[in-house]
Coordinates of C-alpha atoms and ligand atoms in Angstrom, one line a residue:
M1 CA 28.1 60.2 -89.1
V2 CA 27.1 61.2 -92.6
N3 CA 27.1 64.8 -93.8
L4 CA 23.7 66.0 -95.1
K5 CA 24.7 69.4 -96.4
N6 CA 24.6 68.2 -100.0
R7 CA 21.6 66.0 -99.5
H8 CA 19.1 68.8 -99.1
T9 CA 18.8 71.8 -101.4
L10 CA 18.8 74.4 -98.5
S11 CA 22.3 73.1 -97.8
L12 CA 22.4 73.6 -94.0
Q13 CA 25.2 71.9 -92.1
A14 CA 23.7 68.8 -90.5
S15 CA 24.4 65.0 -90.2
C16 CA 22.7 61.7 -89.6
N17 CA 24.0 58.4 -88.2
N18 CA 23.7 56.3 -91.3
L19 CA 22.4 56.9 -94.8
Y20 CA 21.2 53.9 -96.9
E21 CA 20.7 54.2 -100.6
V22 CA 18.4 51.4 -101.7
E23 CA 17.8 50.6 -105.4
N24 CA 15.5 47.6 -105.1
I25 CA 12.9 46.6 -102.6
Q26 CA 14.7 43.3 -101.8
D27 CA 17.8 45.3 -100.6
L28 CA 15.7 46.6 -97.7
D29 CA 16.1 43.1 -96.1
S30 CA 19.8 43.5 -95.6
L31 CA 19.7 47.0 -94.0
D32 CA 20.6 47.5 -90.4
L33 CA 18.1 50.4 -90.2
D34 CA 17.3 52.1 -86.9
H35 CA 13.5 51.5 -87.0
Q36 CA 12.8 53.9 -84.1
H37 CA 14.5 56.9 -85.7
Y38 CA 14.6 57.0 -89.5
F39 CA 13.6 59.3 -92.2
V40 CA 12.9 58.7 -95.9
L41 CA 14.6 61.2 -98.1
G42 CA 14.0 61.9 -101.8
G43 CA 15.8 64.7 -103.6
G44 CA 16.0 66.8 -100.5
S45 CA 14.2 69.8 -102.1
N46 CA 11.4 70.0 -99.6
V47 CA 13.2 69.3 -96.3
A48 CA 15.5 71.3 -94.1
F49 CA 17.8 69.5 -91.7
V50 CA 18.1 72.2 -89.0
E51 CA 20.4 70.2 -86.7
D52 CA 22.1 66.8 -86.6
F53 CA 19.5 64.1 -87.0
D54 CA 20.0 61.3 -84.4
G55 CA 18.8 58.5 -86.7
D56 CA 19.2 56.9 -90.0
I57 CA 18.2 58.0 -93.5
V58 CA 16.9 55.8 -96.3
T59 CA 16.6 56.9 -99.8
F60 CA 15.2 54.9 -102.7
T61 CA 17.3 55.4 -105.9
N62 CA 15.6 53.2 -108.5
K63 CA 15.6 55.0 -111.9
Q64 CA 13.7 52.6 -114.1
L65 CA 11.4 54.3 -116.6
S66 CA 8.8 52.8 -118.9
I67 CA 6.4 54.4 -121.3
T68 CA 3.5 52.3 -122.7
E69 CA 0.2 53.2 -124.3
N70 CA -3.4 52.1 -124.7
D71 CA -6.0 53.5 -127.0
D72 CA -6.6 56.6 -124.9
S73 CA -3.6 57.2 -122.7
W74 CA 0.1 57.1 -122.2
L75 CA 1.1 55.1 -119.1
I76 CA 4.3 56.1 -117.5
E77 CA 6.0 54.1 -114.7
T78 CA 9.1 55.4 -113.0
G79 CA 11.2 54.4 -110.1
A80 CA 11.0 56.9 -107.2
G81 CA 14.6 57.9 -107.8
V82 CA 14.1 59.5 -111.2
V83 CA 14.6 63.2 -111.1
W84 CA 11.2 64.8 -111.7
H85 CA 12.4 67.4 -114.2
D86 CA 14.3 64.8 -116.2
L87 CA 11.0 62.8 -116.6
V88 CA 9.2 66.0 -117.7
L89 CA 11.8 66.7 -120.3
Q90 CA 11.9 63.2 -121.7
V91 CA 8.2 62.8 -121.9
T92 CA 7.5 66.3 -123.3
Q93 CA 10.3 66.0 -125.9
K94 CA 8.5 62.9 -127.2
G95 CA 5.5 65.1 -127.9
I96 CA 3.5 63.6 -125.0
G97 CA 1.4 66.2 -123.2
G98 CA 0.4 66.5 -119.5
L99 CA 3.5 67.1 -117.5
E100 CA 4.7 70.4 -119.2
N101 CA 3.2 72.7 -116.5
L102 CA 5.2 70.9 -113.9
A103 CA 8.6 71.5 -115.5
L104 CA 11.6 72.5 -113.4
I105 CA 10.2 71.5 -110.0
P106 CA 13.2 70.2 -108.1
G107 CA 13.1 66.8 -106.4
N108 CA 12.6 63.1 -107.4
C109 CA 9.5 61.3 -108.6
G110 CA 8.9 59.7 -105.3
A111 CA 8.7 63.0 -103.5
A112 CA 6.4 64.4 -106.3
A113 CA 3.8 61.9 -105.0
V114 CA 4.5 62.6 -101.3
Q115 CA 4.3 66.3 -101.8
N116 CA 1.6 66.3 -104.5
I117 CA 3.6 68.9 -106.3
G118 CA 1.8 71.5 -108.3
A119 CA 2.4 74.5 -110.4
Y120 CA 0.7 76.7 -113.1
G121 CA -2.7 75.2 -112.6
V122 CA -1.8 71.5 -112.6
E123 CA -1.3 69.1 -109.7
F124 CA 0.5 65.7 -109.6
S125 CA -2.7 64.1 -108.3
A126 CA -4.5 64.9 -111.6
L127 CA -2.0 62.8 -113.5
C128 CA -1.3 60.0 -111.0
K129 CA -2.9 56.5 -111.6
G130 CA -1.3 55.0 -108.6
V131 CA 1.8 54.7 -106.4
Q132 CA 3.8 51.5 -105.4
T133 CA 5.0 51.5 -101.8
V134 CA 6.8 49.2 -99.5
N135 CA 6.3 49.2 -95.7
I136 CA 9.7 49.7 -94.2
K137 CA 8.9 47.7 -91.1
T138 CA 6.9 44.8 -92.5
K139 CA 8.4 44.8 -96.1
E140 CA 4.9 44.5 -97.5
I141 CA 4.5 45.8 -101.0
K142 CA 1.3 47.6 -101.8
E143 CA 0.0 49.4 -104.8
L144 CA -2.1 52.4 -103.8
T145 CA -4.7 53.8 -106.2
N146 CA -5.1 57.5 -106.7
P147 CA -7.9 57.9 -104.1
E148 CA -6.0 55.7 -101.6
C149 CA -3.1 58.3 -101.8
C150 CA -5.5 60.9 -100.2
F151 CA -4.0 63.7 -102.2
G152 CA -4.6 67.3 -101.0
Y153 CA -2.9 70.6 -101.6
R154 CA 0.8 69.8 -101.1
N155 CA -0.4 66.8 -99.1
S156 CA -0.9 63.0 -99.3
I157 CA -1.2 59.9 -97.1
F158 CA 2.6 59.7 -97.1
K159 CA 2.8 62.8 -95.0
S160 CA 0.4 61.4 -92.4
T161 CA 1.0 59.0 -89.6
A162 CA -1.0 56.4 -91.6
G163 CA 1.7 56.5 -94.3
S164 CA 4.8 57.2 -92.2
D165 CA 6.2 53.7 -92.7
L166 CA 5.5 53.7 -96.4
L167 CA 8.4 54.2 -98.8
V168 CA 7.4 55.2 -102.3
T169 CA 9.1 52.9 -104.7
K170 CA 7.4 53.6 -108.0
I171 CA 4.8 56.0 -109.5
C172 CA 2.4 55.4 -112.3
L173 CA 1.1 58.3 -114.4
Q174 CA -1.8 58.2 -116.9
L175 CA -1.7 61.0 -119.5
P176 CA -4.7 61.2 -121.8
K177 CA -3.7 61.2 -125.5
K178 CA -6.4 63.9 -126.1
W179 CA -4.3 66.8 -124.8
T180 CA -5.4 70.4 -124.2
A181 CA -3.0 73.1 -123.0
K182 CA -3.6 74.4 -119.5
L183 CA -2.9 78.1 -120.0
T184 CA -5.1 79.8 -117.3
Y185 CA -2.2 80.8 -115.1
Q186 CA -0.9 84.4 -115.5
G187 CA 2.0 84.4 -117.9
L188 CA 0.9 81.3 -119.9
D189 CA -2.1 83.0 -121.4
S190 CA 0.2 84.7 -124.0
L191 CA 0.6 81.3 -125.7
T192 CA -3.0 80.5 -126.7
T193 CA -2.9 79.6 -130.4
G194 CA -0.8 76.6 -131.6
A195 CA 0.5 75.8 -128.1
T196 CA 2.3 72.4 -128.0
P197 CA 3.5 70.5 -124.9
L198 CA 7.0 71.6 -125.7
S199 CA 6.1 75.3 -126.1
V200 CA 4.2 75.3 -122.8
M201 CA 7.1 73.6 -121.1
N202 CA 9.5 76.2 -122.4
K203 CA 7.3 79.0 -121.2
V204 CA 7.0 77.5 -117.8
I205 CA 10.7 77.1 -117.6
E206 CA 11.1 80.8 -118.6
I207 CA 8.6 82.0 -116.0
R208 CA 10.2 79.9 -113.2
Q209 CA 13.7 81.0 -114.1
S210 CA 12.6 84.6 -114.0
K211 CA 11.4 84.5 -110.5
L212 CA 12.6 81.4 -108.6
P213 CA 16.2 80.8 -107.7
D214 CA 18.0 77.7 -109.1
P215 CA 18.9 75.6 -106.0
A216 CA 22.2 74.6 -107.8
K217 CA 23.2 78.2 -107.7
L218 CA 21.5 79.6 -104.6
A219 CA 20.5 77.1 -101.9
N220 CA 16.7 77.1 -101.3
A221 CA 13.7 74.7 -101.0
G222 CA 11.2 76.4 -103.2
S223 CA 8.1 77.8 -101.5
F224 CA 8.8 77.7 -97.8
F225 CA 5.1 78.0 -96.7
K226 CA 1.8 76.8 -98.2
N227 CA -0.6 79.4 -99.4
P228 CA -3.2 79.7 -96.6
V229 CA -6.9 79.1 -97.2
V230 CA -9.2 81.3 -95.2
T231 CA -13.0 81.6 -95.0
A232 CA -14.8 84.0 -97.4
E233 CA -15.5 86.3 -94.4
V234 CA -11.8 86.6 -93.4
A235 CA -10.8 87.2 -97.1
C236 CA -13.5 89.9 -97.4
V237 CA -12.3 91.8 -94.3
L238 CA -8.7 91.6 -95.5
K239 CA -9.7 92.7 -99.1
E240 CA -11.4 95.8 -97.7
R241 CA -8.2 96.7 -95.9
Y242 CA -5.9 95.7 -98.8
P243 CA -7.8 95.9 -102.1
E244 CA -4.7 95.0 -104.1
M245 CA -4.2 91.7 -102.2
P246 CA -4.4 88.6 -104.6
T247 CA -7.1 86.1 -103.7
Y248 CA -8.0 82.8 -105.4
H249 CA -11.4 81.3 -104.9
Q250 CA -11.5 77.6 -103.9
D251 CA -14.8 75.8 -104.5
K252 CA -16.3 75.1 -101.1
N253 CA -13.1 75.3 -99.2
G254 CA -12.8 79.1 -98.9
V255 CA -10.4 81.5 -100.4
K256 CA -6.7 80.9 -101.0
L257 CA -4.3 83.8 -100.2
S258 CA -0.8 84.4 -101.4
S259 CA 1.9 83.8 -98.8
G260 CA 4.4 85.5 -101.0
W261 CA 2.3 88.7 -101.0
L262 CA 1.6 88.5 -97.2
I263 CA 5.3 88.1 -96.5
E264 CA 6.3 90.9 -98.8
K265 CA 3.7 93.2 -97.3
A266 CA 5.1 92.3 -93.8
G267 CA 8.4 93.7 -94.9
F268 CA 10.4 90.5 -95.5
K269 CA 11.0 90.5 -99.2
G270 CA 14.8 90.4 -99.7
K271 CA 15.4 90.6 -95.9
K272 CA 18.5 88.8 -94.7
V273 CA 19.7 87.7 -91.3
D274 CA 23.2 86.4 -91.3
S275 CA 23.2 84.0 -94.3
I276 CA 19.5 83.3 -94.3
G277 CA 17.0 85.5 -96.1
T278 CA 14.0 85.6 -98.4
Y279 CA 14.7 85.7 -102.2
E280 CA 14.8 89.3 -103.5
K281 CA 12.4 88.4 -106.4
H282 CA 10.0 86.1 -104.4
A283 CA 9.3 86.5 -100.7
L284 CA 7.9 82.9 -100.4
V285 CA 11.3 81.4 -101.0
I286 CA 13.8 81.3 -98.2
V287 CA 17.4 81.1 -99.3
N288 CA 20.7 80.2 -97.7
Y289 CA 23.5 82.5 -99.0
G290 CA 26.2 80.0 -97.9
Q291 CA 26.8 79.7 -94.2
G292 CA 23.2 79.7 -93.0
S293 CA 22.6 77.7 -89.8
G294 CA 19.5 75.7 -88.8
Q295 CA 19.1 77.9 -85.7
T296 CA 19.0 81.1 -87.7
L297 CA 16.5 79.6 -90.1
L298 CA 14.2 78.6 -87.3
R299 CA 14.4 82.1 -85.8
F300 CA 13.8 83.7 -89.2
V301 CA 10.8 81.4 -89.9
R302 CA 9.3 82.2 -86.5
D303 CA 9.8 85.9 -87.1
I304 CA 8.0 85.7 -90.5
K305 CA 5.1 83.8 -89.0
E306 CA 4.7 86.1 -86.1
Q307 CA 4.7 89.3 -88.2
V308 CA 2.2 87.9 -90.7
R309 CA 0.0 86.8 -87.9
D310 CA 0.2 90.2 -86.2
L311 CA -0.5 92.1 -89.4
F312 CA -3.2 89.9 -91.0
S313 CA -4.3 87.4 -88.3
V314 CA -3.4 84.6 -90.7
T315 CA -1.3 81.6 -89.7
L316 CA 1.3 80.4 -92.2
E317 CA 1.9 76.7 -92.4
N318 CA 5.3 75.3 -93.5
E319 CA 5.5 73.6 -96.8
V320 CA 9.1 72.6 -96.1
L321 CA 9.5 69.8 -93.5
L322 CA 11.9 70.7 -90.7
I323 CA 14.0 67.9 -89.3
G324 CA 15.8 68.2 -86.0
K325 CA 17.6 65.8 -83.7
N326 CA 14.6 63.6 -83.1
G327 CA 12.8 64.0 -86.3
V328 CA 10.1 66.4 -87.6
I329 CA 9.9 69.7 -85.8
N330 CA 6.6 71.5 -85.6
L331 CA 7.0 75.3 -85.4
Ligands
EPU401 N1 3.7 87.7 -104.8 C1 4.0 88.9 -104.2 N2 5.3 89.0 -103.7 C2 6.2 88.0 -103.7 C3 5.8 86.8 -104.3 C4 4.5 86.7 -104.9 O1 3.2 89.8 -104.1 O2 7.3 88.2 -103.2 C5 2.3 87.6 -105.4 C6 2.4 87.5 -107.0 O3 2.5 88.8 -107.5 C7 1.2 86.8 -107.3 C8 0.9 85.9 -106.1 O4 1.7 86.4 -105.1 O5 0.1 87.7 -107.4 C9 1.3 84.4 -106.4 O6 2.7 84.3 -106.7 P1 3.2 83.1 -107.7 O7 2.4 83.2 -109.0 O8 4.7 83.3 -107.8 O9 2.8 81.8 -107.0 P2 2.8 81.3 -105.5 O10 1.4 81.2 -105.0 O11 3.8 82.2 -104.7 C10 2.6 78.8 -106.0 C11 3.3 77.5 -105.6 C12 4.6 77.4 -106.4 C13 4.3 77.3 -107.9 C14 3.5 78.6 -108.3 C15 3.0 78.6 -109.7 C16 2.7 77.1 -103.3 C17 3.1 77.2 -101.9 N3 3.6 77.6 -104.2 O12 3.4 79.9 -105.6 O13 5.2 76.1 -106.0 O14 5.4 77.2 -108.7 O15 2.3 78.8 -107.4 O16 1.9 77.8 -109.8 O17 1.6 76.7 -103.6 C18 6.7 75.2 -104.5 O18 5.7 74.6 -104.0 O19 7.9 75.0 -104.0 C19 6.5 76.1 -105.6 C20 7.5 76.9 -106.1

């Protein structure tokens, strides 16, 4: 049995049967992996082990990093085990722009692709040229182009059944040399003149630190739920009832609402049950104050979903993956 408490940033007590750290694709051949029950883990910042997992865990630790260039772009290749924020720091400190809005997002580069991380108006998918994968069962290595990754909002092929055997081993980013600052998000608009990749990154870090808890100090997994997208009609009805409710128009896909706002309005901001609660400065983040259990977390999450559904007729979808005895749990 291997303890997983320090392997996921929500730090719930849980274990797995075996944990394999793999640095190179060839090393997969020598693993005695349980092919029926296994889970691929990155930095653990977007999963919650809510009970002992009766299977094996494999994590790809390769940290190789190369930065090359052509006439128009910087090309960055990194092993899936590179810590995402370390990459952002290294690249941005070289004066290369493109990653700065995604500073301080916890997790590894492999998970950045799986999760299609996004923040402050930029998504991973806009920067990604391709992803190298290996099929855990057949050991076949495949380079997926950006469209083949089927990126969506906090989604990709790697989260679907079609990609469930694919282990992300390397990511390739393409950052155009012609850089323009993306400052549309509230809080970044104060920067306008003379913004550099470094000044934008520092501002993003400042904003995140002011409202999101540092997982190293207070266990959490970032936004626990996705922001729901509803039809224009549903948004209109809600807006009539709650004129102050934030809404974000999506092209043809409807209107995105703010889960943080909905959860706060449902009375959950800063609420605590035993050691599990929502962060006092941001209701979308569920935190573990120390001794939180998976069962308390599940009850708390169900409670939030139920109250939000009763009040707004909106269903919240988890962003964080819940892993139980037999694998993924759908709440
Ligand atoms: N809000 C509230 N109460 C709260 C929290 C937020 O009313 O307790 C309101 C804010 O006032 C604001 C709106 O909700 O009007 C949106 O809040 P915020 O700007 O903090 O962004 P978010 O939609 O809650 C998303 C991402 C974050 C990302 C930020 C910035 C999702 C699920 N979350 O959060 O990503 O950092 O935008 O771009 O899309 C993550 O995925 O783990 C994550 C932290």
